[in-house]
Every structure is written in C-alpha cells, then in structure tokens.
C-alpha angles and dihedrals in degrees: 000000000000088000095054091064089047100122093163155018127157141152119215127184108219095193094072099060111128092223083217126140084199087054113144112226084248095053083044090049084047085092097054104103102182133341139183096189114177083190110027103068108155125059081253093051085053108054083040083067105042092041079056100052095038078051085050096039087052096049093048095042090044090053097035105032098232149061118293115243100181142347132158116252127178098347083309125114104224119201122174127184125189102222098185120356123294089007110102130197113205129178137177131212124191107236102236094181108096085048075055090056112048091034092042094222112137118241137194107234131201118240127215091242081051093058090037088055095042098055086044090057093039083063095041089061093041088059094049089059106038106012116229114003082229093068108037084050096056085052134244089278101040088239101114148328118287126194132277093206086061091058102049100041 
C-alpha cells in the first residue's frame, strides 16, 4: 500500500525562520508548522530534517534557478510544493523499487507527478476547511499564530 511507504510529511512556514546564528532549536522548530516523521522523533531530529531539506530547496534553486519540485534522496522520493508563498509541503516516499526488484513483487510505486499531485490536492482540502494557511496562522482575531497541529488533530 502507497501509505506504507509514507516516511514524511511536514509544513513549514519559511517565512519564520529567525534568521539567527544564536537560534535556539525551539525558536528553529518555530517554522514547522505541522510534521508526521517515521524517522525525526525529537524536536532536534526535526529541525535536522528541515535544516537539510531548506539546505537541499536553496542548492537546487541557486543552480537551477527555481524551486525544486522532486529529487530522490537516501532511497526516498522527495516532493515539495509551495502552497502560498513562503509556506512549503513536503513530503517523502520510500523507493520501493530496487525490494521490487530483487523480490519480483510488483509495486505500485509512487511517481513524482503523484507526490506533486497529492500534496496539490492535500492543500487543496486544508484550504477548504480553513481558508489560506495565512490566515488561519495569524489567528481569527490578527493577534497572534496558532498552530496547524491543532487544527488537524
């Protein structure tokens, strides 16, 4: 099943980022908006992979000259969509295909247009419920973020 194979999906908010060499890993986990991680348990785990795939999103913009949409990464299938700007969907997908091979089962295997378009249609069901991320973040009132994880649990 597609969903077994499921390693990573987070939402991070670029845009919060303290821009600080002196940031605390609390004030660098501040722009994770929301995460499901089968590897990056702890709050330090977490801004590990999200400082790794910024790092990633900013070599790959600097030599192509745009956003990175996929790539394969340590046997995973990485596909990141900025939703509204500044606010990025990224999602990783173990690459069964080399177990498919050796075992000759036959997988289904997610594509990169299939991530792309999952994580298309997840924000498109966010913002059916809540509107713009943008808004529901600065709060009802303006006064303040609230939490995505609140939202969705």
């Amino acid at each position: 099943m597609i969903l077994d194979r499921l390693c990573d999906l987070f939402i991070l908010h670029r845009g919060l980022d303290p821009n600080d060499e002196d940031s605390t890993v609390e004030e660098l986990a501040e722009k994770l908006l929301y995460i499901f991680s089968k590897d990056a348990g702890d709050t330090n785990e977490r801004v590990q992979l999200i400082t790794t795939v910024e790092a990633l999103m900013e070599l790959a913009k600097s030599f192509m000259g745009k956003s990175l949409e996929t790539t394969m990464m340590n046997d995973k299938l990485w596909s990141f969509y900025e939703c509204e700007p500044g606010v990025w969907m990224v999602l990783s997908m173990r690459n069964d295909h080399c177990v498919a091979a050796e075992t000759g089962d036959s997988l289904e295997l997610m594509s990169s247009y299939g991530c792309r378009l999952f994580l298309q249609r997840l924000y498109a069901l966010l913002f059916s419920i809540v509107g713009p991320l943008q808004s529901y973040l600065a709060g009802r009132d303006g006064a303040g973020w609230a939490c995505i994880q609140e939202m969705i649990s």
